[in-house]
PDB file of C-alpha atoms in Angstrom:
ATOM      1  CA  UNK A 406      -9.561  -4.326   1.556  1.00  0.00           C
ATOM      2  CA  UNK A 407      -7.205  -2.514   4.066  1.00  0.00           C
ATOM      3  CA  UNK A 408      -8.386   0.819   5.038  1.00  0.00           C
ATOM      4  CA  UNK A 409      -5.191   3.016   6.359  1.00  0.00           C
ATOM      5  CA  UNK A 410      -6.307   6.141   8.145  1.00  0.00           C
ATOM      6  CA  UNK A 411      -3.389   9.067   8.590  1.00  0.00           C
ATOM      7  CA  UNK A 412      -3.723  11.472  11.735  1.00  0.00           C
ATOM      8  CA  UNK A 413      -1.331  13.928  13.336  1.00  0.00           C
ATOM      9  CA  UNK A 414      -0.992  17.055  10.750  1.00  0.00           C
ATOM     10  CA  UNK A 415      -1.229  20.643  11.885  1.00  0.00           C
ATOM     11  CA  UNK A 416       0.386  23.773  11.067  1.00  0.00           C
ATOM     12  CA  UNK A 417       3.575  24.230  12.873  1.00  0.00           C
ATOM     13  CA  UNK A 418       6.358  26.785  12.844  1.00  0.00           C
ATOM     14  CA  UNK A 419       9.568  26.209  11.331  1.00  0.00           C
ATOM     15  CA  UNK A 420      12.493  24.251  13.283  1.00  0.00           C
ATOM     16  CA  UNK A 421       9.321  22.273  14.949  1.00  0.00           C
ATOM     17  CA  UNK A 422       7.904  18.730  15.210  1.00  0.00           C
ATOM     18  CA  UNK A 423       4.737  16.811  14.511  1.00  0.00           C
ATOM     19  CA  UNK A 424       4.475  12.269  14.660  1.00  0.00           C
ATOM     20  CA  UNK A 425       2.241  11.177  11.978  1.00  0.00           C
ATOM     21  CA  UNK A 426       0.306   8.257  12.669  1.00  0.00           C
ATOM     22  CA  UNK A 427      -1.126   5.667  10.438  1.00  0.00           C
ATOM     23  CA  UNK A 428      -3.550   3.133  11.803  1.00  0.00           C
ATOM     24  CA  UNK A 429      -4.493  -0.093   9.257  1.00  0.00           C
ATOM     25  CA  UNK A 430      -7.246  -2.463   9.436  1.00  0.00           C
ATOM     26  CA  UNK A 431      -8.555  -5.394   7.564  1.00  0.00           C
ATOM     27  CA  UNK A 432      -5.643  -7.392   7.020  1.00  0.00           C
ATOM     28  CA  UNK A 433      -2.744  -8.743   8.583  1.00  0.00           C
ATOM     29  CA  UNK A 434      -0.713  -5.525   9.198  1.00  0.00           C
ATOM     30  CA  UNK A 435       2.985  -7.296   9.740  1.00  0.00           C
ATOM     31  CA  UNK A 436       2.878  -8.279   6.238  1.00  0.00           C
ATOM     32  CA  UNK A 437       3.193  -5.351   4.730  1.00  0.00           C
ATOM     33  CA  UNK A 438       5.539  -3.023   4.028  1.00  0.00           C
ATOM     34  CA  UNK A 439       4.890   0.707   5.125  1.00  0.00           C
ATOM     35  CA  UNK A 440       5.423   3.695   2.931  1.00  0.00           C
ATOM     36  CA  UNK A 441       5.144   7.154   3.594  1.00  0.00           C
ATOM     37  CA  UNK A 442       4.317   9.778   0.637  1.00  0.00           C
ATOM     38  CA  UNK A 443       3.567  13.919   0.048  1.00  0.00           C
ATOM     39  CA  UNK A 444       2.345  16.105  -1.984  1.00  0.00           C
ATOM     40  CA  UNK A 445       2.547  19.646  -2.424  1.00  0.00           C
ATOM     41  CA  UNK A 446      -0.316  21.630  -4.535  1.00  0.00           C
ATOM     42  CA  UNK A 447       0.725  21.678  -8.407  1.00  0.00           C
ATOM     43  CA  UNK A 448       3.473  19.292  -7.597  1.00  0.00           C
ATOM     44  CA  UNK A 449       4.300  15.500  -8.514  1.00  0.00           C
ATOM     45  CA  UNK A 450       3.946  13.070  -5.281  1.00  0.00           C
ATOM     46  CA  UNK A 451       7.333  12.084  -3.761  1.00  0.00           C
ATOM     47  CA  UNK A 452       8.232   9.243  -1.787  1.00  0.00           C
ATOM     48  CA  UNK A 453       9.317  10.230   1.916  1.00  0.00           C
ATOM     49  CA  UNK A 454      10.174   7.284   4.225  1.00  0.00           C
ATOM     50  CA  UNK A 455       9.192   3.585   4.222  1.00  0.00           C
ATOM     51  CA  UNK A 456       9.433   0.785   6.819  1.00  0.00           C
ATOM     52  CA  UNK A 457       9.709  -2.804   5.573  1.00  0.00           C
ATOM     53  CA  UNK A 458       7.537  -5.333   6.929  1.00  0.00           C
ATOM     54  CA  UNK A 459      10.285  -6.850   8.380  1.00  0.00           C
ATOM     55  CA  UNK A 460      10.680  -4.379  10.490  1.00  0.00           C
ATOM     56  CA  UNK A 461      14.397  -4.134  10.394  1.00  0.00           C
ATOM     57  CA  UNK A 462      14.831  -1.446   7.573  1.00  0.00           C
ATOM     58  CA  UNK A 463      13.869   2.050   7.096  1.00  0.00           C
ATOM     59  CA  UNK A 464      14.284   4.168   3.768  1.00  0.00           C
ATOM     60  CA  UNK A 465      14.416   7.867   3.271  1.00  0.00           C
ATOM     61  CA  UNK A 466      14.510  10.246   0.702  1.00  0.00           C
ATOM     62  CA  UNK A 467      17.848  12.691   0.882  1.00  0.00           C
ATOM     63  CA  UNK A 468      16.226  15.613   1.836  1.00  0.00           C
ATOM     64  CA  UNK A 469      14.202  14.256   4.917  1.00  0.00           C
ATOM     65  CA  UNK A 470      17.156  12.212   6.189  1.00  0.00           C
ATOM     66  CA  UNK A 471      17.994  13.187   9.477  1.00  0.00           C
ATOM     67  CA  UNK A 472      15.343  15.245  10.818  1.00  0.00           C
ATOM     68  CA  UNK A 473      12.417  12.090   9.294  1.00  0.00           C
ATOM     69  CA  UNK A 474      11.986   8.724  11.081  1.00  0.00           C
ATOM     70  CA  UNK A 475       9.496   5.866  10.785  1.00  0.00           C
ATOM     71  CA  UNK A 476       8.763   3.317  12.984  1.00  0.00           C
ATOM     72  CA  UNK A 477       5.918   0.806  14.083  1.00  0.00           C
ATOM     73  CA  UNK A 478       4.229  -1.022  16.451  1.00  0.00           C
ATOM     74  CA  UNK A 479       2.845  -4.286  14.849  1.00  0.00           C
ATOM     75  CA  UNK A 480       0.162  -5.147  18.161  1.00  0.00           C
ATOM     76  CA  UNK A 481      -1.146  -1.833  17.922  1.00  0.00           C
ATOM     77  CA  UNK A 482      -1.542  -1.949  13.758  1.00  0.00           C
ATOM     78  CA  UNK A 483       0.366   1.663  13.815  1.00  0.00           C
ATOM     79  CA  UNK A 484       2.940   2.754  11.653  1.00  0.00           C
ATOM     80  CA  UNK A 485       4.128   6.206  12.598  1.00  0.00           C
ATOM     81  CA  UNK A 486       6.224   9.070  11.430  1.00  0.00           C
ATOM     82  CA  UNK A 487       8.317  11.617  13.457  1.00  0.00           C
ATOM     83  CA  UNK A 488       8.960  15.016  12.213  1.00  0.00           C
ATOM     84  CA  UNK A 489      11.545  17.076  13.717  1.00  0.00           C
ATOM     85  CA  UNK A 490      13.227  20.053  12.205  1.00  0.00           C
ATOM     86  CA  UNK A 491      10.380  21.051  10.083  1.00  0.00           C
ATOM     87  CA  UNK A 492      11.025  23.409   7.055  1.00  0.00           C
ATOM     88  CA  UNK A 493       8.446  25.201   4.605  1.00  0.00           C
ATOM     89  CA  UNK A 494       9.131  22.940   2.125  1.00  0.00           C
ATOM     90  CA  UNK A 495       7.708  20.207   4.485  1.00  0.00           C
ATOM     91  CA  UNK A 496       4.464  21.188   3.697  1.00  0.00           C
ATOM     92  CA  UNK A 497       2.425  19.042   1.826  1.00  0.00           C
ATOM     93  CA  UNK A 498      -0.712  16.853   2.459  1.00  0.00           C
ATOM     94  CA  UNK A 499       1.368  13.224   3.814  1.00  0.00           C
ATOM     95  CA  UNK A 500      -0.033  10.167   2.291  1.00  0.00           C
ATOM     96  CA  UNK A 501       0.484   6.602   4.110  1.00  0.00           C
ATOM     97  CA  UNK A 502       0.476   3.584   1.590  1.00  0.00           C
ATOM     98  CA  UNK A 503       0.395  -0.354   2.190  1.00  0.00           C
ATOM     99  CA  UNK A 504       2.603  -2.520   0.024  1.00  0.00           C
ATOM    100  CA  UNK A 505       2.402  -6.204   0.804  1.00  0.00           C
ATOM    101  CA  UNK A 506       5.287  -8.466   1.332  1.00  0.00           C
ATOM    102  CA  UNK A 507       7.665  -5.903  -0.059  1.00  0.00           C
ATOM    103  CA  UNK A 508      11.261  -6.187   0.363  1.00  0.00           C
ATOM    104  CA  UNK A 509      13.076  -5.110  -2.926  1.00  0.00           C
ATOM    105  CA  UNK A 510      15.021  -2.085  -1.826  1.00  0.00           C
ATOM    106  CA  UNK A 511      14.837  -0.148  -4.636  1.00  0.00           C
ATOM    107  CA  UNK A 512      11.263  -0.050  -4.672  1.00  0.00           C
ATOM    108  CA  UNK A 513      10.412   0.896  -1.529  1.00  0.00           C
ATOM    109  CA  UNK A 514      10.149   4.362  -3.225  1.00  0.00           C
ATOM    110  CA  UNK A 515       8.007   3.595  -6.409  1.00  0.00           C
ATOM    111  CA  UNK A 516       4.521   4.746  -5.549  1.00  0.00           C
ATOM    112  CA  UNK A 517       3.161   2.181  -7.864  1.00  0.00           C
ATOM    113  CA  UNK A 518       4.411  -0.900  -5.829  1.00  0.00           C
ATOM    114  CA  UNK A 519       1.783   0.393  -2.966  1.00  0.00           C
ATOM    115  CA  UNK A 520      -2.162  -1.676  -3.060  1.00  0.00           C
ATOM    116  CA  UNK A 521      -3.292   0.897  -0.557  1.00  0.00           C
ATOM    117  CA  UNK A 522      -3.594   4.529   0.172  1.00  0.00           C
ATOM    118  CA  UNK A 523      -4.808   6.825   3.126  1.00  0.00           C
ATOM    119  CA  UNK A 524      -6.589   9.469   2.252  1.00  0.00           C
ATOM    120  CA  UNK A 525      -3.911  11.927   3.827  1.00  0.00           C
ATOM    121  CA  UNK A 526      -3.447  14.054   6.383  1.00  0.00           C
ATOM    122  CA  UNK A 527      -2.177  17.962   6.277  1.00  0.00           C
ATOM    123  CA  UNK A 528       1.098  19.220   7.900  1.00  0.00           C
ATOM    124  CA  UNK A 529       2.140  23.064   6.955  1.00  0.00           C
ATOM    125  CA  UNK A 530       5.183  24.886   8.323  1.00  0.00           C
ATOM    126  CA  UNK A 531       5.234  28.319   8.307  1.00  0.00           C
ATOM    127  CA  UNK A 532       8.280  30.621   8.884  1.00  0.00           C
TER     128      UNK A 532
END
């Protein structure tokens, strides 16, 4: 199985920044696509950002576009994601998911299409 571990949340005031980092072991880590996911208490989980295996393409939902970006470094088994502009309705725990071999664009934000899941990391923002 691939264990994904998230690292990098804090609280942070509004208009700052926090990287989110994602390390992966037990598998081959190029091969699969990288997917970044939140949720808020009481609310539905929403897809974020998402980096293909590739590594060419990067996906983002409207409201993070912008201020969000994803990257990663394949010899280090790292996928990361930078934060800037924070807002309070940022906060959320962040979930990192594993999808392998993905590459059909419109599923890059379907939560289902992931096989595995950190177990999240916290990032508030106060104002």
């Amino acid at each position: 199985q691939v264990q994904l571990v998230e690292s990098g949340g804090g609280l942070v005031q509004a208009g700052g920044s926090l990287r989110l980092s994602c390390a992966a072991s037990g598998r081959t880590f190029s091969d699969y696509t990288m997917g970044w996911f939140r949720q808020a208490p009481g609310k539905e989980r929403e897809f974020v950002a998402a980096i293909s295996y590739i590594g060419r393409n990067t996906y983002y939902t409207d409201s993070v576009k912008g201020r969000f970006t994803t990257s990663r470094d394949n010899a280090k088994n790292t996928v990361y994601l930078q934060m800037n502009s924070l807002k309070p309705e940022d906060t959320a725990v962040y979930y990192c998911a594993a999808s392998y071999l993905l590459t059909t664009t419109r599923h890059m934000g379907v939560y289902t299409k992931y096989d595995y899941w950190g177990q999240g990391t916290q990032v508030t923002v106060s104002s």
